[in-house]
Structures are given as C-alpha cells and as structure tokens.
Short mmCIF file of C-alpha atoms and ligand atoms in Angstrom, two decimals:
data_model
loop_
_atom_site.label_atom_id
_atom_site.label_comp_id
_atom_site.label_asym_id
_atom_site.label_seq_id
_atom_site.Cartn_x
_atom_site.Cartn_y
_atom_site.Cartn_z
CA UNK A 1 31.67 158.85 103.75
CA UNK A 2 31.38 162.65 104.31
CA UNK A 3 32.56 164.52 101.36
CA UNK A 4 33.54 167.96 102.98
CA UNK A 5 37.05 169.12 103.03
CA UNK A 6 38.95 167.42 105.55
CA UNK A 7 42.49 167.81 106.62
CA UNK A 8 45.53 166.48 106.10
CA UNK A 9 46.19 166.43 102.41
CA UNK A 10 44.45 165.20 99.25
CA UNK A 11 42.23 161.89 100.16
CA UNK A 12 44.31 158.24 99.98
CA UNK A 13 41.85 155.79 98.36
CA UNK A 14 41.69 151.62 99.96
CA UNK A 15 42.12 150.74 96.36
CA UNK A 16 41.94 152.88 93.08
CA UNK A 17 42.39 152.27 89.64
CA UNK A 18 46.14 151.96 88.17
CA UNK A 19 46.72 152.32 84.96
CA UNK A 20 49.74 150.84 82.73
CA UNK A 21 49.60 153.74 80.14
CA UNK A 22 49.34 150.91 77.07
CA UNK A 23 45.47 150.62 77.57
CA UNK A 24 45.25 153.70 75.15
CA UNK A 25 46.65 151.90 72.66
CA UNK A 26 44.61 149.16 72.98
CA UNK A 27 41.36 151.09 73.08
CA UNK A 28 43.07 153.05 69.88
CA UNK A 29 43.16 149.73 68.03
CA UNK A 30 39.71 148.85 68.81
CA UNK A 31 37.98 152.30 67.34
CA UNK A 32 40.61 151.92 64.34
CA UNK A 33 39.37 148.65 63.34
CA UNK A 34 36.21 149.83 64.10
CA UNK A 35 35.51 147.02 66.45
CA UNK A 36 33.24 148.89 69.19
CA UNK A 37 30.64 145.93 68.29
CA UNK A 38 30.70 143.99 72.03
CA UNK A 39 32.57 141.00 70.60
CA UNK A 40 36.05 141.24 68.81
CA UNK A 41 39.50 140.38 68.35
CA UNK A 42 40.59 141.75 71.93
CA UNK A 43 38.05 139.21 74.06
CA UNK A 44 40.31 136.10 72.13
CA UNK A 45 43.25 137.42 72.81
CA UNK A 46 42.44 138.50 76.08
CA UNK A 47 41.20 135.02 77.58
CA UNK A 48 43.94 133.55 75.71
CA UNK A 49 46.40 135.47 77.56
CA UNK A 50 44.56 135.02 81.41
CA UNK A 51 44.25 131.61 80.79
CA UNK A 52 48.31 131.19 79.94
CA UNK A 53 49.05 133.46 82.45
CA UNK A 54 47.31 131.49 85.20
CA UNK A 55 47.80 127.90 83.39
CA UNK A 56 44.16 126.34 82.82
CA UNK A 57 43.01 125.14 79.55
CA UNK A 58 40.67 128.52 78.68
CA UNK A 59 39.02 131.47 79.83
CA UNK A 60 35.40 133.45 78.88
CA UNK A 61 35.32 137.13 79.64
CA UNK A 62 32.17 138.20 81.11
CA UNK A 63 30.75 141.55 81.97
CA UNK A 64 31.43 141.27 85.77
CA UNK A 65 33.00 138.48 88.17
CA UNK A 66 29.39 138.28 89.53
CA UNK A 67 28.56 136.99 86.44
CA UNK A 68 31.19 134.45 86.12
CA UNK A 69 30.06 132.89 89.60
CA UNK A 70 26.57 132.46 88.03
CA UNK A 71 27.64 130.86 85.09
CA UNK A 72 29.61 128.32 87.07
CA UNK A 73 27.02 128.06 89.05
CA UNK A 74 24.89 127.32 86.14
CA UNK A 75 27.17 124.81 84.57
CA UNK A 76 27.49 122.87 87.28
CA UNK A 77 23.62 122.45 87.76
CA UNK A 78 22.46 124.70 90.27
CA UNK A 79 18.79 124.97 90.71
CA UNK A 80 15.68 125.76 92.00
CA UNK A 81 16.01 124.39 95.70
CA UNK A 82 19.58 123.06 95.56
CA UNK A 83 21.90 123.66 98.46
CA UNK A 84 25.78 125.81 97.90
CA UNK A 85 28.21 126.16 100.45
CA UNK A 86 29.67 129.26 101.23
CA UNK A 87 31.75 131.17 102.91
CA UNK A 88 30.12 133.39 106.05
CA UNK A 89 33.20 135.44 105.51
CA UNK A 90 32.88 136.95 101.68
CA UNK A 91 31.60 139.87 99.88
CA UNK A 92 27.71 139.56 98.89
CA UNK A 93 28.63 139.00 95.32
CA UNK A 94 30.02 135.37 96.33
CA UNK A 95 25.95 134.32 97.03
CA UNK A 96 24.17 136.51 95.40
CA UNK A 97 23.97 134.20 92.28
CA UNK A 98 23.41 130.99 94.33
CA UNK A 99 19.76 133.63 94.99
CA UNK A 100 19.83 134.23 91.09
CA UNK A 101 19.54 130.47 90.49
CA UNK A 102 16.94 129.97 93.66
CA UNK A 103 19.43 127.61 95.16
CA UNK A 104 20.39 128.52 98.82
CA UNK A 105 23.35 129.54 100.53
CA UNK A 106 24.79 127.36 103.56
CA UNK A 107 27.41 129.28 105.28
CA UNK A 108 30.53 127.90 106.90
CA UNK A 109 32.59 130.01 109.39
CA UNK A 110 36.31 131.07 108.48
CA UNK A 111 39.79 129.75 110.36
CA UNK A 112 42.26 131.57 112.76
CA UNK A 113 45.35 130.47 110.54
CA UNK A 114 43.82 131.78 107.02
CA UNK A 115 40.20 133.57 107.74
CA UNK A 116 39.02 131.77 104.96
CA UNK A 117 37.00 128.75 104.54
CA UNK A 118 37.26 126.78 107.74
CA UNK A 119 37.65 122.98 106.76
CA UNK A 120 36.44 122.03 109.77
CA UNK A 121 33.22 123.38 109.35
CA UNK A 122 33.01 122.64 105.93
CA UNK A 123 33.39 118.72 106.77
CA UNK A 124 30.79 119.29 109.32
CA UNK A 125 28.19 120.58 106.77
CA UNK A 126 28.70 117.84 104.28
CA UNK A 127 29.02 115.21 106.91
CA UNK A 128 25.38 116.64 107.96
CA UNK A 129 24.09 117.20 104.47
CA UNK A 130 25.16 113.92 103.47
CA UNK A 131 23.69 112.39 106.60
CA UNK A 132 20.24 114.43 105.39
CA UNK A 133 20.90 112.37 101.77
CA UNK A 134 21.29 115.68 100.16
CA UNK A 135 24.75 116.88 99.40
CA UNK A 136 25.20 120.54 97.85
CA UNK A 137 25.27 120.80 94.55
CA UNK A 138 28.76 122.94 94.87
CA UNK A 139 31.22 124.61 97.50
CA UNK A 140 32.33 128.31 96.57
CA UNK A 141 35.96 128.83 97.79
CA UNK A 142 37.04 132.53 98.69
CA UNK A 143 40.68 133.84 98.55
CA UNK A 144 40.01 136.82 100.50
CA UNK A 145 42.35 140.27 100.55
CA UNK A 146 44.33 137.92 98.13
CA UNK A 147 45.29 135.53 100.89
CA UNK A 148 44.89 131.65 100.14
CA UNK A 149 41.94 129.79 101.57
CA UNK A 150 43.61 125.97 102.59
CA UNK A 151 43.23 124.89 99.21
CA UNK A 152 44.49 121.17 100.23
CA UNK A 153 42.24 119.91 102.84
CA UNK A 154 39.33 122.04 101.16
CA UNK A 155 39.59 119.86 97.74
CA UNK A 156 40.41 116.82 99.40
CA UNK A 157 37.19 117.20 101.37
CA UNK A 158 34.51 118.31 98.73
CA UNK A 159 36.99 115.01 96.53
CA UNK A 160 35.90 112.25 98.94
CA UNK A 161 31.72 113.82 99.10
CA UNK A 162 32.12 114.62 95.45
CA UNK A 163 30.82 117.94 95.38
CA UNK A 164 32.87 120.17 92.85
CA UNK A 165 34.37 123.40 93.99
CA UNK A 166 34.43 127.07 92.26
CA UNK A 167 36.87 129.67 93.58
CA UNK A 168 35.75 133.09 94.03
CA UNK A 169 39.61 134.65 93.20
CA UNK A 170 37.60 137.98 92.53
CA UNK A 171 40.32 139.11 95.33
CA UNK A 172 43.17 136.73 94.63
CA UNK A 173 44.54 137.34 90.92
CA UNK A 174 47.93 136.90 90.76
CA UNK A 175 48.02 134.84 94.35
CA UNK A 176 49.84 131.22 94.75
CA UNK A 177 49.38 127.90 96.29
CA UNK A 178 52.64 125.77 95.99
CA UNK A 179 52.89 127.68 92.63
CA UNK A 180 49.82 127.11 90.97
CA UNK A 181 47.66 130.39 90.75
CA UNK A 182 44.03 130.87 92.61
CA UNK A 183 41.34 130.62 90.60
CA UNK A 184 43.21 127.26 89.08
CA UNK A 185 42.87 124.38 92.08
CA UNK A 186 38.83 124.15 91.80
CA UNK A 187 36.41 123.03 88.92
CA UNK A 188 36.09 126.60 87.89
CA UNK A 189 37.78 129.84 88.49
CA UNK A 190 36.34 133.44 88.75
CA UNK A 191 38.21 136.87 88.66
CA UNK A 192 36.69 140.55 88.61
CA UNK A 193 38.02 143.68 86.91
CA UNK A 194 35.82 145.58 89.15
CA UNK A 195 37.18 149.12 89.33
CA UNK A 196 38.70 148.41 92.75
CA UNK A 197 40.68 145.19 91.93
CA UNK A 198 44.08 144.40 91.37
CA UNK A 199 43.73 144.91 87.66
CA UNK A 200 40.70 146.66 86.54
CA UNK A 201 38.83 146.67 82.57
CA UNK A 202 36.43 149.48 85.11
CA UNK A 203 34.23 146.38 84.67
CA UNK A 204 34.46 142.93 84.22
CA UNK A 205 35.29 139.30 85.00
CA UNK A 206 36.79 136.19 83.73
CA UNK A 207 35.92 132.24 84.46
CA UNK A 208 38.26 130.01 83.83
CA UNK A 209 38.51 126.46 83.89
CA UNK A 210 40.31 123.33 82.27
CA UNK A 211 36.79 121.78 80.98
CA UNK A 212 36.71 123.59 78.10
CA UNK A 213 33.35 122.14 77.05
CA UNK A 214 31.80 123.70 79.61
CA UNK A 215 33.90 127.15 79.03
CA UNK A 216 32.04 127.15 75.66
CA UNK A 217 28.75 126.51 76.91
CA UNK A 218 29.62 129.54 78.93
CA UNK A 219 30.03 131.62 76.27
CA UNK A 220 26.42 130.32 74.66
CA UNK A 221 24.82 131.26 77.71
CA UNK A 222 26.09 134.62 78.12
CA UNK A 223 25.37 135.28 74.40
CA UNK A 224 21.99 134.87 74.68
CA UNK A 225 22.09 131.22 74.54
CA UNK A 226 21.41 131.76 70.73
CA UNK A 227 21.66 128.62 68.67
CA UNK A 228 23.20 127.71 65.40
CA UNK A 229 20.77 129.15 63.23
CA UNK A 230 21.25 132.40 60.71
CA UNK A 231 17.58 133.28 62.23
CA UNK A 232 17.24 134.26 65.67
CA UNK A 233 16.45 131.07 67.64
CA UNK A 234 16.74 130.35 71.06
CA UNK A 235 16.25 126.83 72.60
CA UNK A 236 17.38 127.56 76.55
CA UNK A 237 17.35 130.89 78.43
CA UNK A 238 20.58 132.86 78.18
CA UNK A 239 22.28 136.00 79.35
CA UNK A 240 23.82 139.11 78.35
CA UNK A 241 26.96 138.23 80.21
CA UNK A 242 30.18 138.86 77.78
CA UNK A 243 32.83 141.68 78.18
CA UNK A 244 32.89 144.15 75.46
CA UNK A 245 35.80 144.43 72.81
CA UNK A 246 36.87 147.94 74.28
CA UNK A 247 37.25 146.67 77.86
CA UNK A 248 39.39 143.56 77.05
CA UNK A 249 41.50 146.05 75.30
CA UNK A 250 42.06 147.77 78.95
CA UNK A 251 42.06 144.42 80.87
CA UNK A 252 45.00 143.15 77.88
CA UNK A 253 46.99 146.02 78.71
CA UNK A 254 46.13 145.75 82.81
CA UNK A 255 47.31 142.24 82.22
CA UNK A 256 50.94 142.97 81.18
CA UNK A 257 51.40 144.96 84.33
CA UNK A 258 50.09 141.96 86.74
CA UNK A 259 53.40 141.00 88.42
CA UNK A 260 53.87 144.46 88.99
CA UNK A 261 50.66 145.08 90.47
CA UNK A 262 51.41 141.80 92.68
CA UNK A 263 54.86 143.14 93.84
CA UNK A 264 53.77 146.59 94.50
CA UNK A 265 51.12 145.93 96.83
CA UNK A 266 52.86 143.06 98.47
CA UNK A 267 55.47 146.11 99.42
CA UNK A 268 52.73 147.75 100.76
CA UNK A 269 51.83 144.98 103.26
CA UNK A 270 56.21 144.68 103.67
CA UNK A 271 56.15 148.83 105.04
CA UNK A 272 52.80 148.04 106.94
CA UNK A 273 54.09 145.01 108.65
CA UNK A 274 57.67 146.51 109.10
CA UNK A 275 56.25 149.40 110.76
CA UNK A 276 53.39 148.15 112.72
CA UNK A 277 54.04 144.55 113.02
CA UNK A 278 56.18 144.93 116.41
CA UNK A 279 53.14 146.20 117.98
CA UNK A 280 51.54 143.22 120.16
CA UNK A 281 48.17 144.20 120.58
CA UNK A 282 48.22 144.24 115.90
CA UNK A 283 47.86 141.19 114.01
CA UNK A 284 47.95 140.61 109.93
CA UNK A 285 46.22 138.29 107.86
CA UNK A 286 48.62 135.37 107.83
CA UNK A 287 50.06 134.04 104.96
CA UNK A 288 50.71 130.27 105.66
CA UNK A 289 53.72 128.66 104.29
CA UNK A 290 53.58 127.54 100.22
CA UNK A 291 51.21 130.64 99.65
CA UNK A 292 52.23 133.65 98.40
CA UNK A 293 48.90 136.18 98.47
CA UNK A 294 49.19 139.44 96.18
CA UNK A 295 48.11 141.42 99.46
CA UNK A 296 45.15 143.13 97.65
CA UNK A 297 43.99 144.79 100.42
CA UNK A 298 46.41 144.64 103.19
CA UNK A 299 44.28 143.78 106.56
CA UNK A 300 44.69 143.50 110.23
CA UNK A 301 42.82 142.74 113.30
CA UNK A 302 43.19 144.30 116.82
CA UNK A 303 43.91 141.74 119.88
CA UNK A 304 42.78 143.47 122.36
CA UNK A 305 39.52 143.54 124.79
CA UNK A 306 38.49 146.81 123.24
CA UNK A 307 39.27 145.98 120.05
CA UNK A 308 35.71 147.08 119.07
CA UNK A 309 36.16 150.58 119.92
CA UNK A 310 39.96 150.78 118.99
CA UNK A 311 38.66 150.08 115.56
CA UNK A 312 36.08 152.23 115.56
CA UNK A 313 38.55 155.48 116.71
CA UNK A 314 40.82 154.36 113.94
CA UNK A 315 38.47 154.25 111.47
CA UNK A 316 37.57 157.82 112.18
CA UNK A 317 40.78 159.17 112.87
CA UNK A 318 41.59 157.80 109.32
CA UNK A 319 38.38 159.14 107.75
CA UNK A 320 39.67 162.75 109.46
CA UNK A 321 43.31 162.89 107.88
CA UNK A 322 41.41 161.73 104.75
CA UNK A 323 42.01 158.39 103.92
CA UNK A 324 39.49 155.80 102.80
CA UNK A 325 39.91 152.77 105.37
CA UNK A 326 36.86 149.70 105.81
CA UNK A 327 35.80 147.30 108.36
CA UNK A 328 36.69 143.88 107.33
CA UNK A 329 33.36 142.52 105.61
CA UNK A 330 30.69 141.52 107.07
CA UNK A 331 29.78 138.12 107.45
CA UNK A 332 26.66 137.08 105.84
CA UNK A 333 25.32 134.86 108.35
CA UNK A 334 24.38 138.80 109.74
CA UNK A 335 23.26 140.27 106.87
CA UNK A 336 19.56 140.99 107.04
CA UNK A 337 19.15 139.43 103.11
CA UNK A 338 20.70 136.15 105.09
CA UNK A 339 18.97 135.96 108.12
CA UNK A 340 18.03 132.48 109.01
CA UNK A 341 20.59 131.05 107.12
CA UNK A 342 22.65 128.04 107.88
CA UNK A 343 25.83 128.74 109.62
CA UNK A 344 28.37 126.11 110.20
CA UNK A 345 31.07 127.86 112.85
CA UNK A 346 34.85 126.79 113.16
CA UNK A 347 34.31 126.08 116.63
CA UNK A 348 31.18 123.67 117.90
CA UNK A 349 30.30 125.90 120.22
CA UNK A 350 30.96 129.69 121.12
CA UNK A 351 31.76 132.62 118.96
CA UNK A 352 32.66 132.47 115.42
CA UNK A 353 35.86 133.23 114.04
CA UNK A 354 34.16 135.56 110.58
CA UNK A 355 32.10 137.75 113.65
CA UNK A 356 35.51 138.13 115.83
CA UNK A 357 37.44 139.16 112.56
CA UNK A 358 34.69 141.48 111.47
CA UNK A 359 34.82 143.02 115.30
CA UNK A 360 38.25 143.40 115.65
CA UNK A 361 39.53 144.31 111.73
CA UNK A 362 40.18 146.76 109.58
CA UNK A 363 41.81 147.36 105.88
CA UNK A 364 44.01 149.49 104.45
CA UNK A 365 44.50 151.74 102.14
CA UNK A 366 46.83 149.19 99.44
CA UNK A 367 47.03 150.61 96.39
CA UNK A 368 49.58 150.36 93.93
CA UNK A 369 49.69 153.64 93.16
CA UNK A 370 50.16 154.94 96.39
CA UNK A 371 53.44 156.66 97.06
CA UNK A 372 55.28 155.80 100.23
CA UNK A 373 54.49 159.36 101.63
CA UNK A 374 50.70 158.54 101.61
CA UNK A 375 51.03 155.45 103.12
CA UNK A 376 53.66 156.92 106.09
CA UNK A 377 50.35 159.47 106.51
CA UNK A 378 48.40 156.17 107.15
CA UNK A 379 50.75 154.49 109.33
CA UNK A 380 51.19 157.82 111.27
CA UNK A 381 47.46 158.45 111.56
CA UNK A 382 47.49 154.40 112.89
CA UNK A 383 50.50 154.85 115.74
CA UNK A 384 48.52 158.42 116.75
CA UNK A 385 45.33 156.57 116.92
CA UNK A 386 46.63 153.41 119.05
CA UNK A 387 49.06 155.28 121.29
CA UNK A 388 46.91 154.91 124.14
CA UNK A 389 46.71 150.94 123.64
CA UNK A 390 49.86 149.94 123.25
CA UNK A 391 51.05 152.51 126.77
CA UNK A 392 47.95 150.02 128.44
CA UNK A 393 49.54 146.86 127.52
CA UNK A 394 53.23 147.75 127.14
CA UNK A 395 51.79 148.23 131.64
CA UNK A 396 49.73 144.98 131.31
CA UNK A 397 53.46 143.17 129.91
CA UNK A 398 55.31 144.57 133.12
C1 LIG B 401 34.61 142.00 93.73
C2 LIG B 401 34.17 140.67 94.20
C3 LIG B 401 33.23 139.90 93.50
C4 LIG B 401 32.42 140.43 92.34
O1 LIG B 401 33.08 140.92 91.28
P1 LIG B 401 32.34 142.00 90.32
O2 LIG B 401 33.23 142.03 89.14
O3 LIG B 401 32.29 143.28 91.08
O4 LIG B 401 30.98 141.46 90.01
C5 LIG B 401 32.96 138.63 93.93
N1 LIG B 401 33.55 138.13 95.03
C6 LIG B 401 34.43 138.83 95.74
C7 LIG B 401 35.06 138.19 96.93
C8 LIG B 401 34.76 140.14 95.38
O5 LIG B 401 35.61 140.85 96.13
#
C-alpha cells in the first residue's frame, strides 16, 4: 500500500492494536520479579484464565497461533504423507503446518449460508477418501471474520468417519455456538494474539483442549521436547514454541477487556449494517441463528454482475481517503504454493462458492478503537464509491 500522503484525514487501520491500559502493570510485575526468563508465573495464570474463560479443561501458550495448529497437528499424528482437510477459504497459516509436518492439504470449498467449511463437500471428501481406504488423519475447522463455521453437521460428520477435528478460532475468540465458545466444539482449539486480532500479546497463540494429556505433551514439545533429566537430554525432536512471561502479561491484561472487545466490534458491524444493509446490490457475512460471531473483521460481498470491478473501485477509493480495506482472502486452491491441490467444491459442478466470495468481497476497517467519525468516513467513502450501482439497479427494480 502506497505510503505517500493521501487525503482525507489521518489513515483508519482494518484492525490495529487496542490496548486496555492494565498491560503496563502486568509487564511492571514481570521486570519486578525479575521474571524476563521466557517461562513464569504469567504463562500459568494466563492459560488458566483462557481456558475458564472459554470452558475446556486447559490451555498452552505458544509463541504464535501458527504454532498451536502444528502442535495439534502433531498430537494428533500427522505425518510424512498423511492427508488434512482444509478449508479452500482460510488464511495460509491454517495449512502451512499440515507442509511443516509433510502431510498434505485437501481443500474443501466454503457454503453460501456461513462461507465456511461447506459440509457438503466435506462429506464428499471423506466419502471418497474413505472409499480410497485412506481417511485423513484430521479436519481443520475455520471460524472466519469471527463468524461460526456449522459446527453441528461438521462434528457429526468427521464423528461417524472418525477423523478428529481442530478449530482454527485464530479469528473467532470470543465467538458462540449455542453458547459454547469457538475453539471449544473440536478435539483441539487454536487462538492467535497476532498483532491484528481481537486481543493481541503483539505475538502469540493459545491451544486449548479438554485432553489435558495431550495439552502437556504440548508443552514438552514446544520446550524442546527436553526430558526429565537435570542434564540436557532429548529423546524426540521438539520446538521452541512457548509464549514468553512478558507477553502473557499483555495477553492477561488483553484478556480482561475480551467482552468489550466482542461488543465493540460487533457495534461496528450494527452501524455498517444499519447504514449499508438497505442497499440490495450489498450483502454481509451471515450470522446463522444460535451463533453469535465477535465480527472481527466486519465483511461483505457485492451481488452484482460487476461485482469484480465495483470492488476493485472501492478498494481504491478507500485506499485514497486513507483507509486500510482487503479483499476477502484468497482461497488456496489458487495460491501458486497450492497448485494442484485437491479441491472439493460446495457445488458438484460449476463455480465455487470461496472463488465467488473472494471476487465479489471486501473487509472493513473493524477496529475497536475506531471512533464512529472514522468509520462514518468509511461508510461515506462506500455510498460515494457505489452511487453509480445502486442508480443501475434501483432502474433494473422498476
Ligand atoms: C492469524 C491467523 C492464524 C495464525 O495466527 P498467528 O498467530 O499469526 O500465527 C491462523 N489462522 C487464521 C485463520 C488466522 O487469521
């Protein structure tokens, strides 16, 4: 993005760090005990308090929410030339580590009513992996922009093949399925306090699950895998995976503030949606019914035949006035690192639903620090931009 002084006021990030004011104090504590050693009374207290907060039996803090995907990866067996589903529809940390562990990706297509993981294609790839006499070793669930993949049919699916599920909730923190949080419904959970999330350590990650066992062979592994020995001795290979003392500190304090976080940018998506929301030719990510999403990034797709270039004008009339707006991500099925890949669409035949969404969307800027000024700058920048559409079908309705 060009860096030269643009107009319109001081630049409206998609998502930048907010800050509680108690992570000070925190990070105070830390240098007073003099615990700037990695490990330390803050991680404890830390995964204690995600773990109640979302309700499984424990939590590791790792050094990124990449990590924590690899680790469950790990844990539940990935290796050398096994199969994991995935999501088309995902950031590239969600299969990166399936590479890590030389496993490989198969990639199922997303659904109209959530844009995550279509169920329909995910029965289709077991039913043919299964056929094959090969079944994945795991299916990696995505709660994307914070809205909830069908968490029902997807676990009662992977149930009857017997393939355990981890959810990427890198996105979803704080985001409900008939009250239980994301990150809670799989075999393993995984957040990120990437500097961009809803809570932020300015690094870091979390897995969390209710097998306990396995949570501490977690932390083993991202130790080093060092065993029980006052020598250095090492049996398996490990990693240098866990958060430091200092950045638990932040993601304690980041923690208290959660709900708020949740509630502010959901009011975000509320002045979004009441604003442009009567416009026909605009559609938000749903939210189906017993899920309540914490609206991370607060996303929309254009229905309209030009929706391709629509986007593209908006996304430069935003980067104009300023403001920091994205495509919605690309599907990995069409990223060069994937090519060849598996793919599993929604729909037998035809276009997928991941490419339409990535055609046709955009995301906002969702912070919850933005004031309501900045974001009446976005939606004005929006109704300039699409003026001309909605005059074409507002002639198309009549
Ligand atoms: C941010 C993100 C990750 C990775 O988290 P890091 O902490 O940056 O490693 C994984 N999956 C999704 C969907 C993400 O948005």
């Amino acid at each position: 993005m060009s860096q030269q002084q643009q107009s319109g006021g001081s630049r409206i990030y998609l998502s930048s760090p907010h800050m509680s004011g108690k992570e000070q104090a925190y990070i105070d504590e830390a240098f007073r005990s003099n615990w700037i050693a990695p490990l330390g009374p803050h991680i404890n207290a830390f995964e204690q308090e995600l773990a109640s907060y979302v309700g499984s039996r424990g939590a590791t803090a790792v050094s990124s929410g990449t990590a924590a995907i690899h680790l469950a990866l790990q844990l539940l067996g990935v290796g050398e030339g096994d199969q994991v589903i995935c999501p088309s529809f995902t950031f590239i940390a969600t299969a990166n580590p399936i590479v890590y562990l030389g496993a490989k990706p198969l990639f199922v297509d997303s659904e109209p009513d959530t844009w995550n993981m279509s169920p329909v294609a995910l029965e289709r790839a077991l039913r043919h992996a299964s056929a094959a006499g090969r079944l994945p070793k795991a299916v990696i669930v995505v709660h994307l922009y914070g809205g909830m993949a069908n968490m029902e049919r997807i676990m009662e699916i992977c149930d009857r093949y017997g393939v355990p599920v981890v959810e990427d909730a890198a996105e979803s923190l704080g985001s409900t399925y008939r009250g239980r949080q994301s990150g809670t419904l799989g075999h393993f959970g995984i957040y990120s306090f990437n500097g961009n999330k809803i809570i932020t350590t300015s690094g870091g990650g979390m897995l969390v699950s209710d097998h306990t066992d396995a949570l501490e062979r977690a932390k083993f592994l991202a130790t080093q895998a060092r065993d029980a020995a006052v020598h250095y001795q090492h049996s398996v290979m490990g990693y240098n995976y866990r958060m430091s003392n200092v950045l638990a500190g932040i993601g304690r304090a980041q923690l208290e503030v959660l709900d708020q976080r949740v509630q502010a940018r959901r009011e975000v998506y509320r002045r979004y949606e009441e604003a442009l929301g009567k416009y026909e030719a605009i559609a938000f990510m749903p939210e189906p019914e017993g899920t309540c999403g914490n609206r991370w990034l607060t996303a929309l797709t254009i229905k309209h035949p030009g929706a391709e270039a629509i986007i593209a004008g908006l996304l430069d009339a935003l980067g104009e006035a300023n403001i920091e707006a994205r495509p919605l991500w690309k599907p990995l099925h069409l990223q060069p690192l994937f090519r060849g890949t598996t793919f599993y669409g929604h729909y037998e035949q035809g276009s997928s639903v991941c490419e339409e969404l990535f055609r046709t969307g955009i995301c906002l800027p969702s912070g919850s620090n933005m004031s309501p000024e900045e974001q009446d700058r976005v939606i004005a920048v929006i109704e300039d931009a699409t003026r001309g559409l909605r005059s074409a079908s507002t002639e198309a309705a009549s």
